Amino acid sequence: TGGATATLLAAWLLSKNTIKPINELVEATKSLELPETKGLNPSYYPIEIRPLVSALNLMHRRFYEQLNSMNDFTQNIAHEVRNPLNIMIGEAELCLSKTRTEQEYRETIESFLEESRELAYLADRLLFLARAENKKEPLNSEQFNISSLLELLVEFYLPLAEEKNITLEASK
């Protein structure tokens, strides 16, 4: 039994020394801060776990890049939503500030409708992006008549183009 005890003690000491750098790596990984850190120094760790350290550094960098990308995207979306809402709020406040003619009310409602459509279009684009990034849900493709779409776009942008002396037309 003395030999078995010595073997168990040696195995325990060996495993303790083997596990120590892994435990240090776990603690160092927990303390990584974004964005200040550049990652962990692989040369600090035994050669056997350096590939793991490098993989953790790569994962850390990718996560940080994705987080930055998400933050930028969120800020852009906030601006895209805020502009139509601010227009709607401003027009509503102006409209309610005094009694208006029926035509003025109609123009305000038409502007609300236009801004609401812009917000609905933005929501549709966001849903499309969410579906496109969701690998589990396949995108459905369908055929459509592009000339009809172009005619609608010309019709939509024609007043703005005319204001700026730009000619727009769609031909078949």
mmCIF file of C-alpha atoms in Angstrom:
data_model
loop_
_atom_site.group_PDB
_atom_site.id
_atom_site.type_symbol
_atom_site.label_atom_id
_atom_site.label_comp_id
_atom_site.label_asym_id
_atom_site.label_seq_id
_atom_site.Cartn_x
_atom_site.Cartn_y
_atom_site.Cartn_z
ATOM 1 C CA THR A 1 0.000 0.000 0.000
ATOM 2 C CA GLY A 2 2.970 2.337 0.453
ATOM 3 C CA GLY A 3 3.690 2.208 -3.285
ATOM 4 C CA ALA A 4 0.073 2.907 -4.130
ATOM 5 C CA THR A 5 0.002 5.851 -1.729
ATOM 6 C CA ALA A 6 3.201 7.250 -3.242
ATOM 7 C CA THR A 7 1.764 6.823 -6.741
ATOM 8 C CA LEU A 8 -1.452 8.566 -5.752
ATOM 9 C CA LEU A 9 0.494 11.397 -4.106
ATOM 10 C CA ALA A 10 2.717 11.801 -7.184
ATOM 11 C CA ALA A 11 -0.331 11.763 -9.477
ATOM 12 C CA TRP A 12 -2.071 14.348 -7.312
ATOM 13 C CA LEU A 13 0.991 16.649 -7.292
ATOM 14 C CA LEU A 14 1.454 16.221 -11.034
ATOM 15 C CA SER A 15 -2.212 16.960 -11.762
ATOM 16 C CA LYS A 16 -2.156 19.944 -9.408
ATOM 17 C CA ASN A 17 0.845 21.407 -11.245
ATOM 18 C CA THR A 18 -0.725 20.611 -14.619
ATOM 19 C CA ILE A 19 -4.047 22.194 -13.695
ATOM 20 C CA LYS A 20 -2.487 25.318 -12.125
ATOM 21 C CA PRO A 21 -1.740 27.099 -15.447
ATOM 22 C CA ILE A 22 -5.220 26.242 -16.702
ATOM 23 C CA ASN A 23 -6.761 27.718 -13.558
ATOM 24 C CA GLU A 24 -4.591 30.825 -14.022
ATOM 25 C CA LEU A 25 -5.782 31.037 -17.624
ATOM 26 C CA VAL A 26 -9.404 30.791 -16.497
ATOM 27 C CA GLU A 27 -8.906 33.612 -13.977
ATOM 28 C CA ALA A 28 -7.023 35.775 -16.493
ATOM 29 C CA THR A 29 -9.777 35.215 -19.067
ATOM 30 C CA LYS A 30 -12.416 36.268 -16.551
ATOM 31 C CA SER A 31 -10.581 39.532 -15.934
ATOM 32 C CA LEU A 32 -10.277 40.543 -19.606
ATOM 33 C CA GLU A 33 -11.781 43.984 -20.096
ATOM 34 C CA LEU A 34 -13.206 45.415 -23.294
ATOM 35 C CA PRO A 35 -11.777 47.316 -25.125
ATOM 36 C CA GLU A 36 -8.593 48.090 -23.203
ATOM 37 C CA THR A 37 -7.025 44.633 -23.341
ATOM 38 C CA LYS A 38 -5.264 43.236 -26.316
ATOM 39 C CA GLY A 39 -5.668 39.753 -24.934
ATOM 40 C CA LEU A 40 -3.520 37.356 -22.984
ATOM 41 C CA ASN A 41 0.204 36.857 -23.482
ATOM 42 C CA PRO A 42 0.629 33.270 -24.754
ATOM 43 C CA SER A 43 4.317 33.171 -23.768
ATOM 44 C CA TYR A 44 3.311 33.407 -20.113
ATOM 45 C CA TYR A 45 1.668 29.970 -20.309
ATOM 46 C CA PRO A 46 3.149 26.510 -20.846
ATOM 47 C CA ILE A 47 3.650 25.577 -24.486
ATOM 48 C CA GLU A 48 0.943 22.914 -24.279
ATOM 49 C CA ILE A 49 -1.851 25.462 -23.688
ATOM 50 C CA ARG A 50 -0.552 28.336 -25.853
ATOM 51 C CA PRO A 51 -2.860 27.330 -28.745
ATOM 52 C CA LEU A 52 -5.786 27.618 -26.315
ATOM 53 C CA VAL A 53 -4.586 31.077 -25.214
ATOM 54 C CA SER A 54 -4.288 32.169 -28.849
ATOM 55 C CA ALA A 55 -7.780 30.848 -29.582
ATOM 56 C CA LEU A 56 -9.165 32.755 -26.587
ATOM 57 C CA ASN A 57 -7.445 35.926 -27.805
ATOM 58 C CA LEU A 58 -8.962 35.465 -31.267
ATOM 59 C CA MET A 59 -12.399 34.894 -29.765
ATOM 60 C CA HIS A 60 -11.959 38.002 -27.576
ATOM 61 C CA ARG A 61 -11.000 40.148 -30.583
ATOM 62 C CA ARG A 62 -13.892 38.844 -32.714
ATOM 63 C CA PHE A 63 -16.353 39.414 -29.902
ATOM 64 C CA TYR A 64 -15.114 42.981 -29.446
ATOM 65 C CA GLU A 65 -15.361 43.671 -33.203
ATOM 66 C CA GLN A 66 -18.925 42.296 -33.293
ATOM 67 C CA LEU A 67 -19.846 44.363 -30.246
ATOM 68 C CA ASN A 68 -18.514 47.513 -31.924
ATOM 69 C CA SER A 69 -20.382 46.669 -35.106
ATOM 70 C CA MET A 70 -23.620 46.162 -33.153
ATOM 71 C CA ASN A 71 -23.143 49.466 -31.324
ATOM 72 C CA ASP A 72 -22.588 51.333 -34.600
ATOM 73 C CA PHE A 73 -25.619 49.658 -36.141
ATOM 74 C CA THR A 74 -27.784 50.498 -33.126
ATOM 75 C CA GLN A 75 -26.736 54.155 -33.263
ATOM 76 C CA ASN A 76 -27.503 54.327 -36.981
ATOM 77 C CA ILE A 77 -30.930 52.772 -36.455
ATOM 78 C CA ALA A 78 -31.676 55.192 -33.626
ATOM 79 C CA HIS A 79 -30.961 58.125 -35.948
ATOM 80 C CA GLU A 80 -33.035 56.571 -38.739
ATOM 81 C CA VAL A 81 -35.995 56.209 -36.371
ATOM 82 C CA ARG A 82 -35.543 59.528 -34.601
ATOM 83 C CA ASN A 83 -35.701 61.667 -37.764
ATOM 84 C CA PRO A 84 -39.217 60.633 -38.895
ATOM 85 C CA LEU A 85 -40.462 60.709 -35.297
ATOM 86 C CA ASN A 86 -39.105 64.230 -34.767
ATOM 87 C CA ILE A 87 -40.804 65.360 -37.978
ATOM 88 C CA MET A 88 -44.087 63.829 -36.840
ATOM 89 C CA ILE A 89 -43.821 65.364 -33.359
ATOM 90 C CA GLY A 90 -42.938 68.790 -34.741
ATOM 91 C CA GLU A 91 -45.797 68.748 -37.233
ATOM 92 C CA ALA A 92 -48.270 67.544 -34.613
ATOM 93 C CA GLU A 93 -47.208 70.292 -32.180
ATOM 94 C CA LEU A 94 -47.423 72.918 -34.919
ATOM 95 C CA CYS A 95 -50.790 71.609 -36.076
ATOM 96 C CA LEU A 96 -52.186 71.714 -32.536
ATOM 97 C CA SER A 97 -50.773 75.154 -31.724
ATOM 98 C CA LYS A 98 -53.742 76.907 -33.355
ATOM 99 C CA THR A 99 -56.864 76.159 -35.342
ATOM 100 C CA ARG A 100 -56.039 75.093 -38.890
ATOM 101 C CA THR A 101 -57.902 74.852 -42.132
ATOM 102 C CA GLU A 102 -59.109 71.521 -43.417
ATOM 103 C CA GLN A 103 -56.346 71.623 -46.064
ATOM 104 C CA GLU A 104 -53.662 72.210 -43.419
ATOM 105 C CA TYR A 105 -54.933 69.271 -41.373
ATOM 106 C CA ARG A 106 -54.952 67.154 -44.514
ATOM 107 C CA GLU A 107 -51.333 68.099 -45.302
ATOM 108 C CA THR A 108 -50.273 67.212 -41.769
ATOM 109 C CA ILE A 109 -52.005 63.843 -41.973
ATOM 110 C CA GLU A 110 -50.384 63.191 -45.372
ATOM 111 C CA SER A 111 -46.992 64.022 -43.882
ATOM 112 C CA PHE A 112 -47.718 61.658 -40.972
ATOM 113 C CA LEU A 113 -48.594 58.959 -43.465
ATOM 114 C CA GLU A 114 -45.358 59.509 -45.390
ATOM 115 C CA GLU A 115 -43.238 59.396 -42.217
ATOM 116 C CA SER A 116 -45.151 56.331 -40.974
ATOM 117 C CA ARG A 117 -44.419 54.558 -44.244
ATOM 118 C CA GLU A 118 -40.752 55.424 -43.860
ATOM 119 C CA LEU A 119 -40.760 53.911 -40.369
ATOM 120 C CA ALA A 120 -42.595 50.818 -41.634
ATOM 121 C CA TYR A 121 -40.022 50.460 -44.419
ATOM 122 C CA LEU A 122 -37.221 50.737 -41.856
ATOM 123 C CA ALA A 123 -38.894 48.044 -39.731
ATOM 124 C CA ASP A 124 -39.179 45.807 -42.803
ATOM 125 C CA ARG A 125 -35.467 46.266 -43.543
ATOM 126 C CA LEU A 126 -34.577 45.419 -39.947
ATOM 127 C CA LEU A 127 -36.692 42.281 -40.068
ATOM 128 C CA PHE A 128 -35.064 41.330 -43.364
ATOM 129 C CA LEU A 129 -31.598 41.741 -41.815
ATOM 130 C CA ALA A 130 -32.595 39.714 -38.778
ATOM 131 C CA ARG A 131 -33.885 36.909 -41.000
ATOM 132 C CA ALA A 132 -30.818 37.057 -43.240
ATOM 133 C CA GLU A 133 -28.524 36.665 -40.240
ATOM 134 C CA ASN A 134 -30.621 33.827 -38.809
ATOM 135 C CA LYS A 135 -29.069 30.841 -40.557
ATOM 136 C CA LYS A 136 -31.906 28.588 -39.387
ATOM 137 C CA GLU A 137 -34.572 30.459 -41.346
ATOM 138 C CA PRO A 138 -33.960 30.360 -45.106
ATOM 139 C CA LEU A 139 -34.639 33.453 -47.184
ATOM 140 C CA ASN A 140 -37.449 33.072 -49.678
ATOM 141 C CA SER A 141 -36.701 34.462 -53.086
ATOM 142 C CA GLU A 142 -39.424 35.501 -55.465
ATOM 143 C CA GLN A 143 -39.605 37.038 -58.874
ATOM 144 C CA PHE A 144 -40.990 40.527 -59.322
ATOM 145 C CA ASN A 145 -41.417 43.070 -62.062
ATOM 146 C CA ILE A 146 -38.558 45.518 -61.669
ATOM 147 C CA SER A 147 -40.014 48.017 -64.124
ATOM 148 C CA SER A 148 -43.092 48.402 -61.884
ATOM 149 C CA LEU A 149 -40.808 48.956 -58.912
ATOM 150 C CA LEU A 150 -38.809 51.576 -60.824
ATOM 151 C CA GLU A 151 -42.005 53.364 -61.856
ATOM 152 C CA LEU A 152 -43.073 53.505 -58.184
ATOM 153 C CA LEU A 153 -39.670 54.855 -57.175
ATOM 154 C CA VAL A 154 -39.776 57.541 -59.864
ATOM 155 C CA GLU A 155 -43.297 58.492 -58.783
ATOM 156 C CA PHE A 156 -42.166 58.670 -55.149
ATOM 157 C CA TYR A 157 -39.034 60.753 -55.792
ATOM 158 C CA LEU A 158 -40.380 62.904 -58.625
ATOM 159 C CA PRO A 159 -41.515 65.854 -56.432
ATOM 160 C CA LEU A 160 -38.115 66.032 -54.734
ATOM 161 C CA ALA A 161 -36.312 65.703 -58.065
ATOM 162 C CA GLU A 162 -38.416 68.468 -59.611
ATOM 163 C CA GLU A 163 -37.594 70.771 -56.678
ATOM 164 C CA LYS A 164 -33.913 70.277 -57.485
ATOM 165 C CA ASN A 165 -34.413 70.542 -61.246
ATOM 166 C CA ILE A 166 -33.577 66.863 -61.800
ATOM 167 C CA THR A 167 -35.383 64.850 -64.446
ATOM 168 C CA LEU A 168 -36.429 61.342 -63.465
ATOM 169 C CA GLU A 169 -38.091 58.846 -65.749
ATOM 170 C CA ALA A 170 -38.500 55.110 -66.020
ATOM 171 C CA SER A 171 -38.865 53.471 -69.373
ATOM 172 C CA LYS A 172 -39.764 49.908 -70.224
#
